[in-house]
Short mmCIF file of C-alpha atoms and ligand atoms in Angstrom, two decimals:
data_model
loop_
_atom_site.label_atom_id
_atom_site.label_comp_id
_atom_site.label_asym_id
_atom_site.label_seq_id
_atom_site.Cartn_x
_atom_site.Cartn_y
_atom_site.Cartn_z
CA MET A 276 -49.44 -27.43 -117.77
CA GLN A 277 -45.69 -27.29 -117.31
CA SER A 278 -44.17 -25.42 -114.42
CA LEU A 279 -41.67 -22.60 -114.01
CA ALA A 280 -41.39 -23.23 -110.25
CA ASN A 281 -38.13 -21.90 -108.81
CA LYS A 282 -37.38 -19.98 -112.01
CA ARG A 283 -36.59 -16.29 -111.67
CA LEU A 284 -37.52 -14.08 -114.56
CA LEU A 285 -36.58 -10.45 -114.96
CA LEU A 286 -39.11 -8.93 -117.35
CA GLY A 287 -37.88 -5.83 -119.13
CA VAL A 288 -40.66 -3.65 -120.53
CA THR A 289 -39.76 -1.06 -123.16
CA GLY A 290 -41.85 1.66 -124.81
CA GLY A 291 -44.49 0.21 -127.11
CA ILE A 292 -48.22 -0.25 -127.21
CA ALA A 293 -47.75 -4.01 -126.66
CA ALA A 294 -46.60 -3.13 -123.12
CA TYR A 295 -50.21 -3.54 -121.96
CA LYS A 296 -49.97 -7.26 -122.82
CA SER A 297 -46.90 -7.62 -120.63
CA ALA A 298 -49.00 -7.22 -117.49
CA ASP A 299 -50.92 -10.34 -118.54
CA LEU A 300 -47.59 -12.04 -119.33
CA VAL A 301 -46.49 -11.45 -115.71
CA ARG A 302 -49.72 -13.11 -114.50
CA ARG A 303 -49.24 -16.07 -116.86
CA LEU A 304 -45.66 -16.58 -115.71
CA LYS A 305 -46.56 -16.31 -112.05
CA GLU A 306 -49.49 -18.72 -112.28
CA ILE A 307 -47.05 -21.50 -113.24
CA GLY A 308 -44.68 -20.71 -110.41
CA ALA A 309 -42.18 -18.19 -111.82
CA ASP A 310 -40.81 -15.46 -109.59
CA VAL A 311 -41.02 -12.28 -111.70
CA GLN A 312 -39.44 -8.86 -111.23
CA VAL A 313 -40.13 -6.05 -113.68
CA ALA A 314 -37.80 -3.32 -114.90
CA MET A 315 -39.25 -0.61 -117.14
CA THR A 316 -37.63 1.92 -119.43
CA PRO A 317 -38.84 5.54 -119.03
CA ALA A 318 -40.67 5.23 -122.38
CA ALA A 319 -42.56 2.13 -121.18
CA THR A 320 -44.09 4.11 -118.31
CA HIS A 321 -45.94 6.27 -120.88
CA PHE A 322 -47.87 3.18 -121.96
CA VAL A 323 -48.51 1.35 -118.66
CA GLY A 324 -48.02 2.63 -115.14
CA PRO A 325 -45.45 0.93 -112.89
CA LEU A 326 -48.20 0.35 -110.30
CA THR A 327 -49.87 -2.11 -112.65
CA PHE A 328 -46.72 -4.21 -112.85
CA GLN A 329 -46.17 -3.89 -109.13
CA ALA A 330 -49.67 -5.21 -108.50
CA VAL A 331 -49.37 -8.21 -110.83
CA SER A 332 -45.77 -9.13 -109.91
CA GLY A 333 -46.15 -8.47 -106.19
CA ARG A 334 -42.74 -6.78 -106.18
CA PRO A 335 -41.52 -3.19 -106.53
CA VAL A 336 -40.89 -2.20 -110.14
CA ARG A 337 -37.39 -1.03 -111.04
CA LEU A 338 -37.22 2.17 -113.06
CA GLU A 339 -34.04 4.12 -112.41
CA LEU A 340 -30.42 3.15 -112.75
CA LEU A 341 -29.28 5.48 -110.00
CA ASP A 342 -32.10 5.04 -107.49
CA PRO A 343 -30.63 5.16 -103.96
CA ASN A 344 -33.64 3.36 -102.44
CA ALA A 345 -33.53 0.50 -104.92
CA GLU A 346 -29.75 0.22 -104.76
CA ALA A 347 -29.99 -0.03 -100.99
CA GLY A 348 -32.19 -3.12 -101.45
CA MET A 349 -31.02 -5.08 -104.45
CA GLY A 350 -28.41 -3.21 -106.49
CA HIS A 351 -28.62 -3.33 -110.27
CA ILE A 352 -25.63 -5.68 -110.59
CA GLU A 353 -27.23 -8.02 -108.07
CA LEU A 354 -30.53 -7.80 -109.95
CA ALA A 355 -28.78 -8.70 -113.23
CA ARG A 356 -27.46 -11.84 -111.56
CA TRP A 357 -30.68 -12.67 -109.69
CA ALA A 358 -32.50 -13.70 -112.86
CA ASP A 359 -32.37 -17.13 -114.52
CA LEU A 360 -33.66 -15.43 -117.67
CA LEU A 361 -34.00 -11.82 -118.81
CA LEU A 362 -37.02 -11.44 -121.06
CA ILE A 363 -37.52 -8.10 -122.83
CA ALA A 364 -41.17 -7.89 -123.88
CA PRO A 365 -42.05 -5.77 -125.71
CA ALA A 366 -38.63 -4.94 -127.18
CA SER A 367 -38.87 -1.77 -129.25
CA ALA A 368 -36.69 -1.13 -132.32
CA ASP A 369 -34.83 1.48 -130.27
CA PHE A 370 -34.11 -0.93 -127.43
CA ILE A 371 -32.95 -3.66 -129.84
CA ALA A 372 -30.57 -1.13 -131.44
CA ARG A 373 -29.21 -0.07 -128.04
CA LEU A 374 -28.80 -3.70 -126.95
CA ALA A 375 -26.98 -4.57 -130.20
CA HIS A 376 -24.54 -1.72 -129.68
CA GLY A 377 -23.89 -2.20 -125.98
CA PHE A 378 -25.51 0.96 -124.62
CA ALA A 379 -25.88 1.31 -120.85
CA ASN A 380 -27.79 4.57 -120.62
CA ASP A 381 -30.77 3.35 -118.59
CA LEU A 382 -31.46 0.63 -116.03
CA LEU A 383 -32.67 -2.02 -118.49
CA SER A 384 -29.84 -1.71 -121.02
CA THR A 385 -27.34 -1.72 -118.12
CA LEU A 386 -28.92 -4.87 -116.69
CA CYS A 387 -28.55 -6.58 -120.08
CA LEU A 388 -24.91 -5.57 -120.28
CA ALA A 389 -24.19 -6.60 -116.70
CA THR A 390 -25.68 -10.08 -116.87
CA ASP A 391 -24.22 -13.42 -117.85
CA ARG A 392 -27.70 -14.98 -117.87
CA PRO A 393 -29.64 -15.83 -121.07
CA ILE A 394 -31.51 -12.94 -122.64
CA ALA A 395 -34.65 -13.33 -124.77
CA VAL A 396 -36.12 -10.47 -126.76
CA ALA A 397 -39.74 -10.28 -127.96
CA PRO A 398 -39.74 -7.60 -130.68
CA ALA A 399 -42.80 -5.38 -131.17
CA MET A 400 -42.84 -2.66 -133.78
CA ASN A 401 -44.33 -1.44 -137.02
CA ARG A 402 -43.75 -3.83 -139.95
CA LEU A 403 -41.54 -1.37 -141.85
CA MET A 404 -39.39 -0.75 -138.78
CA TRP A 405 -39.03 -4.53 -138.42
CA ARG A 406 -38.08 -4.92 -142.10
CA ASN A 407 -35.68 -1.96 -142.06
CA PRO A 408 -32.10 -3.10 -142.84
CA ALA A 409 -30.87 -1.39 -139.65
CA THR A 410 -33.21 -3.50 -137.50
CA ARG A 411 -32.38 -6.64 -139.49
CA GLU A 412 -28.67 -6.04 -138.89
CA ASN A 413 -29.25 -5.35 -135.18
CA CYS A 414 -31.21 -8.60 -134.83
CA ARG A 415 -28.46 -10.48 -136.65
CA ILE A 416 -25.93 -9.11 -134.15
CA LEU A 417 -28.14 -10.18 -131.24
CA THR A 418 -28.72 -13.74 -132.49
CA GLN A 419 -25.03 -14.12 -133.29
CA ARG A 420 -24.29 -13.29 -129.67
CA GLY A 421 -26.72 -15.98 -128.53
CA ILE A 422 -29.56 -13.61 -127.58
CA ARG A 423 -32.85 -15.31 -128.36
CA LEU A 424 -35.42 -13.66 -130.59
CA TRP A 425 -38.95 -14.75 -129.68
CA GLY A 426 -41.16 -13.59 -132.52
CA PRO A 427 -42.42 -11.29 -133.82
CA ALA A 428 -45.70 -12.58 -135.20
CA ALA A 429 -47.44 -11.28 -138.29
CA GLY A 430 -50.92 -9.76 -138.28
CA GLU A 431 -52.84 -6.57 -137.70
CA GLN A 432 -50.78 -3.85 -136.03
CA ALA A 433 -51.77 -1.07 -133.63
CA CYS A 434 -51.01 1.48 -136.37
CA GLY A 435 -53.63 -0.17 -138.62
CA GLU A 436 -51.11 -1.79 -140.96
CA VAL A 437 -50.82 -5.54 -141.47
CA GLY A 438 -47.51 -7.38 -141.42
CA GLU A 439 -44.73 -8.83 -139.32
CA GLY A 440 -43.84 -7.01 -136.10
CA ARG A 441 -46.53 -7.89 -133.54
CA MET A 442 -45.30 -9.07 -130.16
CA LEU A 443 -46.04 -12.76 -129.54
CA GLU A 444 -49.08 -13.28 -127.33
CA PRO A 445 -48.47 -13.72 -123.56
CA LEU A 446 -49.26 -17.46 -123.74
CA GLN A 447 -46.81 -17.94 -126.63
CA LEU A 448 -44.12 -16.11 -124.67
CA ARG A 449 -44.88 -18.20 -121.61
CA ASP A 450 -44.54 -21.37 -123.75
CA ALA A 451 -41.25 -20.11 -125.14
CA ALA A 452 -40.02 -19.58 -121.56
CA ILE A 453 -41.12 -23.11 -120.64
CA ALA A 454 -39.36 -24.51 -123.73
CA HIS A 455 -36.25 -22.51 -122.83
CA PHE A 456 -36.05 -24.13 -119.40
CA THR A 457 -37.02 -27.62 -120.54
CA THR A 458 -34.54 -27.94 -123.43
CA ASP A 459 -33.05 -31.43 -123.37
CA GLY A 460 -29.74 -30.00 -124.58
CA SER A 461 -29.22 -32.85 -127.05
CA LEU A 462 -28.03 -30.37 -129.72
CA ARG A 463 -26.61 -27.81 -127.31
CA ASP A 464 -24.49 -25.20 -129.10
CA LEU A 465 -24.50 -27.10 -132.40
CA LYS A 466 -25.15 -25.01 -135.49
CA VAL A 467 -28.17 -26.32 -137.37
CA LEU A 468 -29.04 -24.99 -140.81
CA ILE A 469 -32.56 -25.73 -142.08
CA THR A 470 -34.40 -24.97 -145.32
CA ALA A 471 -38.19 -24.70 -145.33
CA GLY A 472 -41.18 -23.77 -147.43
CA PRO A 473 -41.57 -23.55 -151.19
CA THR A 474 -39.47 -21.63 -153.69
CA ARG A 475 -40.81 -19.24 -156.34
CA GLU A 476 -39.44 -19.27 -159.85
CA ASP A 477 -40.39 -16.15 -161.77
CA ILE A 478 -41.85 -16.40 -165.27
CA ASP A 479 -42.53 -12.69 -165.70
CA PRO A 480 -43.07 -9.81 -163.24
CA VAL A 481 -46.51 -11.14 -162.23
CA ARG A 482 -46.32 -14.94 -162.55
CA PHE A 483 -44.22 -17.64 -160.95
CA ILE A 484 -43.92 -21.43 -160.59
CA SER A 485 -44.23 -22.69 -157.00
CA ASN A 486 -45.70 -25.58 -155.00
CA ARG A 487 -48.01 -26.36 -152.09
CA SER A 488 -45.48 -26.27 -149.24
CA THR A 489 -46.61 -24.10 -146.30
CA GLY A 490 -43.30 -24.32 -144.41
CA ARG A 491 -45.02 -25.85 -141.36
CA MET A 492 -42.88 -28.99 -141.29
CA GLY A 493 -39.63 -27.04 -141.60
CA PHE A 494 -40.62 -24.42 -139.01
CA ALA A 495 -41.57 -27.21 -136.58
CA VAL A 496 -38.17 -28.84 -137.10
CA ALA A 497 -36.45 -25.47 -136.55
CA ASP A 498 -38.43 -24.88 -133.36
CA ALA A 499 -37.59 -28.36 -132.05
CA ALA A 500 -33.88 -27.91 -132.87
CA ALA A 501 -33.83 -24.61 -130.96
CA CYS A 502 -35.56 -26.32 -128.01
CA ALA A 503 -32.81 -28.95 -128.08
CA GLY A 504 -30.29 -26.16 -127.55
CA ALA A 505 -29.05 -25.71 -131.15
CA ARG A 506 -28.19 -22.39 -132.76
CA VAL A 507 -30.62 -22.53 -135.62
CA THR A 508 -30.62 -20.70 -138.95
CA LEU A 509 -33.81 -21.17 -140.95
CA VAL A 510 -33.66 -20.33 -144.65
CA SER A 511 -37.27 -19.97 -145.67
CA GLY A 512 -39.10 -19.61 -148.95
CA PRO A 513 -42.22 -17.41 -149.04
CA VAL A 514 -44.53 -18.54 -146.20
CA SER A 515 -46.78 -16.78 -143.72
CA LEU A 516 -45.57 -18.27 -140.45
CA PRO A 517 -44.06 -16.55 -137.41
CA THR A 518 -40.39 -17.22 -136.76
CA PRO A 519 -39.96 -19.79 -133.97
CA PRO A 520 -38.30 -18.49 -130.78
CA ASP A 521 -34.50 -18.46 -130.76
CA VAL A 522 -34.25 -19.02 -134.49
CA GLU A 523 -32.42 -16.80 -136.96
CA ARG A 524 -34.54 -16.59 -140.10
CA ILE A 525 -33.40 -15.64 -143.59
CA ASP A 526 -36.13 -15.17 -146.18
CA VAL A 527 -35.52 -16.07 -149.81
CA ALA A 528 -37.74 -16.53 -152.85
CA SER A 529 -36.07 -18.59 -155.59
CA ALA A 530 -34.12 -21.86 -155.44
CA GLN A 531 -31.00 -20.01 -156.59
CA GLU A 532 -31.35 -17.53 -153.67
CA MET A 533 -31.87 -20.42 -151.25
CA TYR A 534 -28.79 -22.15 -152.70
CA ASP A 535 -26.66 -18.99 -152.32
CA VAL A 536 -27.64 -18.44 -148.66
CA VAL A 537 -27.24 -22.12 -147.73
CA MET A 538 -23.85 -22.42 -149.43
CA SER A 539 -22.57 -19.31 -147.64
CA ARG A 540 -23.31 -21.02 -144.29
CA ALA A 541 -23.08 -24.76 -144.91
CA THR A 542 -19.42 -25.31 -144.05
CA ALA A 543 -19.89 -23.66 -140.65
CA ALA A 544 -22.96 -25.82 -139.87
CA ASP A 545 -22.85 -29.04 -137.86
CA ILE A 546 -26.17 -30.31 -139.18
CA PHE A 547 -28.09 -29.44 -142.35
CA ILE A 548 -31.77 -30.39 -142.68
CA ALA A 549 -33.44 -29.82 -146.06
CA THR A 550 -37.20 -29.72 -145.52
CA ALA A 551 -37.84 -27.16 -148.29
CA ALA A 552 -39.80 -28.09 -151.38
CA VAL A 553 -37.29 -26.63 -153.83
CA ALA A 554 -38.33 -26.24 -157.45
CA ASP A 555 -36.27 -28.64 -159.55
CA TYR A 556 -36.66 -26.40 -162.61
CA ARG A 557 -36.97 -22.67 -163.32
CA PRO A 558 -37.92 -20.75 -166.46
CA ALA A 559 -34.83 -20.45 -168.66
CA ALA A 560 -35.60 -16.75 -169.10
CA ARG A 561 -37.64 -14.29 -167.03
CA THR A 562 -39.29 -11.71 -169.28
CA GLU A 563 -38.96 -8.08 -168.27
CA HIS A 564 -42.64 -7.34 -168.98
CA LYS A 565 -45.87 -9.26 -168.45
CA ILE A 566 -46.32 -11.91 -171.16
CA LYS A 567 -49.33 -11.02 -173.38
CA LYS A 568 -52.04 -13.46 -174.42
CA THR A 569 -51.25 -13.47 -178.14
CA GLN A 570 -50.77 -17.18 -178.91
CA GLU A 571 -53.18 -20.15 -178.74
CA THR A 572 -50.53 -22.32 -177.11
CA PHE A 573 -47.53 -21.27 -175.13
CA THR A 574 -44.32 -23.18 -174.46
CA LEU A 575 -42.19 -22.41 -171.45
CA THR A 576 -38.59 -23.60 -171.52
CA LEU A 577 -37.30 -24.70 -168.11
CA GLU A 578 -33.75 -25.28 -166.92
CA ARG A 579 -32.47 -27.21 -163.89
CA ASN A 580 -32.01 -25.48 -160.56
CA PRO A 581 -28.95 -26.32 -158.50
CA ASP A 582 -29.57 -29.20 -156.06
CA ILE A 583 -28.92 -27.63 -152.66
CA LEU A 584 -29.04 -30.85 -150.67
CA ALA A 585 -26.75 -32.80 -153.00
CA THR A 586 -24.23 -29.94 -153.08
CA VAL A 587 -24.08 -29.70 -149.27
CA ALA A 588 -23.81 -33.50 -148.93
CA ALA A 589 -20.84 -33.50 -151.35
CA LEU A 590 -18.84 -30.88 -149.38
CA ASP A 591 -15.53 -31.96 -147.89
CA HIS A 592 -15.97 -31.84 -144.09
CA GLY A 593 -19.61 -30.84 -144.64
CA PRO A 594 -22.36 -31.04 -142.01
CA PHE A 595 -24.38 -34.11 -141.00
CA THR A 596 -26.91 -33.95 -143.80
CA VAL A 597 -30.59 -34.85 -143.59
CA GLY A 598 -32.84 -34.76 -146.64
CA PHE A 599 -36.58 -35.08 -147.05
CA ALA A 600 -38.29 -37.05 -149.81
CA ALA A 601 -41.78 -36.05 -150.88
CA GLU A 602 -43.29 -38.80 -152.99
CA THR A 603 -46.75 -39.64 -154.24
CA ARG A 604 -45.89 -43.35 -154.82
CA ASN A 605 -43.14 -45.90 -154.13
CA VAL A 606 -42.23 -43.67 -151.19
CA LEU A 607 -39.58 -45.85 -149.54
CA GLU A 608 -37.97 -47.06 -152.75
CA TYR A 609 -37.58 -43.52 -154.14
CA ALA A 610 -36.42 -42.14 -150.78
CA GLU A 611 -33.74 -44.83 -150.36
CA ASP A 612 -32.58 -44.16 -153.91
CA LYS A 613 -32.28 -40.41 -153.08
CA ARG A 614 -30.40 -41.15 -149.87
CA ARG A 615 -27.82 -43.29 -151.66
CA ARG A 616 -27.49 -41.12 -154.76
CA LYS A 617 -27.07 -37.89 -152.79
CA GLN A 618 -24.95 -39.63 -150.11
CA LEU A 619 -27.09 -38.39 -147.22
CA ASP A 620 -26.65 -39.28 -143.57
CA MET A 621 -30.43 -39.57 -143.22
CA ILE A 622 -33.58 -39.09 -145.23
CA ALA A 623 -37.14 -38.50 -143.97
CA ALA A 624 -39.68 -39.81 -146.46
CA ASN A 625 -43.26 -38.61 -146.55
CA GLN A 626 -46.22 -39.30 -148.73
CA VAL A 627 -47.60 -36.20 -150.44
CA GLY A 628 -50.67 -35.69 -152.59
CA VAL A 629 -52.98 -37.26 -149.99
CA PRO A 630 -55.27 -35.28 -147.68
CA GLY A 631 -54.34 -35.12 -144.00
CA SER A 632 -50.55 -35.29 -144.29
CA GLY A 633 -47.61 -33.93 -146.27
CA PHE A 634 -48.22 -30.53 -147.88
CA GLU A 635 -50.76 -28.01 -146.53
CA SER A 636 -51.65 -30.13 -143.51
CA GLU A 637 -51.20 -29.67 -139.76
CA GLN A 638 -50.13 -33.29 -139.56
CA ASN A 639 -47.59 -35.55 -141.19
CA ALA A 640 -45.99 -38.98 -140.93
CA LEU A 641 -42.34 -39.75 -141.66
CA HIS A 642 -40.37 -42.87 -142.44
CA VAL A 643 -36.75 -42.08 -141.64
CA LEU A 644 -33.92 -44.05 -143.26
CA TRP A 645 -30.18 -44.12 -142.64
CA GLU A 646 -27.38 -46.57 -143.44
CA GLY A 647 -28.33 -49.77 -141.62
CA GLY A 648 -31.44 -48.42 -139.90
CA GLU A 649 -34.91 -46.97 -140.18
CA LYS A 650 -37.66 -45.62 -137.93
CA VAL A 651 -41.32 -44.87 -138.53
CA LEU A 652 -42.64 -41.65 -136.96
CA PRO A 653 -46.42 -42.19 -137.19
CA LEU A 654 -49.01 -39.57 -138.13
CA ALA A 655 -48.87 -36.70 -135.63
CA ASP A 656 -49.08 -32.95 -135.41
CA LYS A 657 -46.08 -31.45 -137.23
CA THR A 658 -44.95 -29.75 -133.98
CA GLN A 659 -44.69 -33.12 -132.24
CA LEU A 660 -43.16 -34.75 -135.30
CA GLY A 661 -40.50 -32.01 -135.42
CA HIS A 662 -39.44 -32.94 -131.86
CA GLU A 663 -39.40 -36.67 -132.66
CA LEU A 664 -37.31 -36.10 -135.78
CA ILE A 665 -34.85 -33.84 -133.95
CA ALA A 666 -34.47 -36.45 -131.17
CA LEU A 667 -33.63 -39.05 -133.84
CA ILE A 668 -31.22 -36.73 -135.65
CA ALA A 669 -29.45 -35.92 -132.34
CA GLU A 670 -29.15 -39.64 -131.59
CA ARG A 671 -27.71 -40.48 -135.04
CA TYR A 672 -25.44 -37.40 -135.09
CA HIS A 673 -23.86 -38.31 -131.73
CA ALA A 674 -23.70 -42.04 -132.63
CA ARG A 675 -21.79 -41.23 -135.82
CA ARG A 676 -19.22 -39.16 -133.95
CA HIS A 677 -18.39 -41.85 -131.33
O1 LIG B 953 -44.22 -27.24 -145.92
P1 LIG B 953 -45.34 -28.18 -145.52
O2 LIG B 953 -46.69 -27.77 -146.08
O3 LIG B 953 -45.38 -28.44 -144.02
O4 LIG B 953 -45.03 -29.60 -146.21
C1 LIG B 953 -43.91 -30.36 -145.78
C2 LIG B 953 -43.19 -31.01 -146.97
C3 LIG B 953 -44.10 -32.04 -147.61
C4 LIG B 953 -42.77 -29.95 -147.98
C5 LIG B 953 -41.90 -31.68 -146.39
O5 LIG B 953 -42.27 -32.65 -145.46
C6 LIG B 953 -41.07 -32.32 -147.48
O6 LIG B 953 -41.25 -33.45 -147.89
N1 LIG B 953 -40.06 -31.57 -148.00
C7 LIG B 953 -39.23 -31.98 -149.16
C8 LIG B 953 -39.99 -31.68 -150.41
C9 LIG B 953 -39.20 -31.99 -151.65
O7 LIG B 953 -38.90 -31.11 -152.40
O8 LIG B 953 -38.86 -33.24 -151.81
P2 LIG B 953 -38.03 -33.81 -153.08
O9 LIG B 953 -38.19 -35.27 -152.96
O10 LIG B 953 -38.45 -33.14 -154.35
O11 LIG B 953 -36.55 -33.35 -152.78
C10 LIG B 953 -35.61 -34.19 -152.07
C11 LIG B 953 -34.75 -33.37 -151.16
O12 LIG B 953 -33.86 -32.55 -151.92
C12 LIG B 953 -35.47 -32.42 -150.21
O13 LIG B 953 -34.78 -32.50 -148.98
C13 LIG B 953 -35.32 -31.07 -150.87
O14 LIG B 953 -35.29 -30.03 -149.89
C14 LIG B 953 -33.96 -31.20 -151.54
N2 LIG B 953 -33.78 -30.42 -152.75
C15 LIG B 953 -34.52 -30.67 -153.87
C16 LIG B 953 -34.28 -29.95 -155.03
C17 LIG B 953 -33.28 -28.96 -155.04
N3 LIG B 953 -33.03 -28.25 -156.14
N4 LIG B 953 -32.58 -28.72 -153.92
C18 LIG B 953 -32.80 -29.42 -152.79
O15 LIG B 953 -32.16 -29.19 -151.77
#
């Protein structure tokens, strides 16, 4: 188990049912050496009593902005500077909105405004509140300012609905905190744009063409890039995976939508990594109504989708561009051909169509090629492989620039 010895965490607890999990989070952080102080919003105290947090943290809990007793000990400005990391868990929709707009109308929002330390936010709210354009915009503002978003996860919610908006579990938040402090910094402050998952090409309102990609490989690469200190934007096709910590995620469905989002951000990116399994073709026409079963045979006319990777690689002053090649045979030969044809800085080839790696698997193996070099990343969990690939990309990116 990794340690958070000598790390000081200020845990902000806001009003939400997930607040009960935050008491366990304090225990988990403390058992690996972190020094934790807790500040609660007034709403949070309706869910869990301050005494609980006092007992698990071993320190007085901070509640009021203008509390003469507390200010006599450690004033709120001092407290804002005491922490190595401010973690807000759970972060309600209301708190996220107040943070995005610079409010300072309670202790916790003031601490966030008065600190120059990293802030991480673990959202917890109903799925519709999470999906609401106002919350989406507030989260965009936060990530643009460098505030990390850890989660949320998808699943069953306290209100009985199912969807995205659950706070990450205490152990996941603890791991995110460990990753935050152990970043190797090899991509520090670089903007990394990543595509992941499948695309969906509509045939009619109920049918589409897609593929077997789960998004796992791309999400692992995004997670590893964030751990290496990059500012990561993940453009994802339809998948059911939680957003990795510190990653800005943009959901799309079709290849054309993925193309539009990527092209709007590609020139500002330092590195582009295309892990998505993008449909090469789409139906030439999408019918307005469900197609009826009237004919014995049915012919679907397809037209080419734009090639996102090739378009980014052809940009003047474009990013360092890394493609993937998914092949069922002649893997290296086809991958090298793609690398040359699309003028890529690197390509990661993987065998698909076999059990135990590639699509729909927890594991994968990659053979990475670049001009004058290659490296085999043997079969491993996609999480580990993501880190190995990012280390290699960082090495090649910096080598190219010197
Ligand atoms: O998602 P998982 O289940 O974890 O599976 C991972 C994976 C097998 C999908 C992944 O490792 C992988 O190989 N991704 C690339 C899949 C693919 O579409 O390969 P391709 O050889 O058809 O495409 C070559 C490259 O061009 C890819 O980088 C692809 O993202 C890109 N491309 C392709 C077509 C297109 N219109 N636009 C593109 O950008």
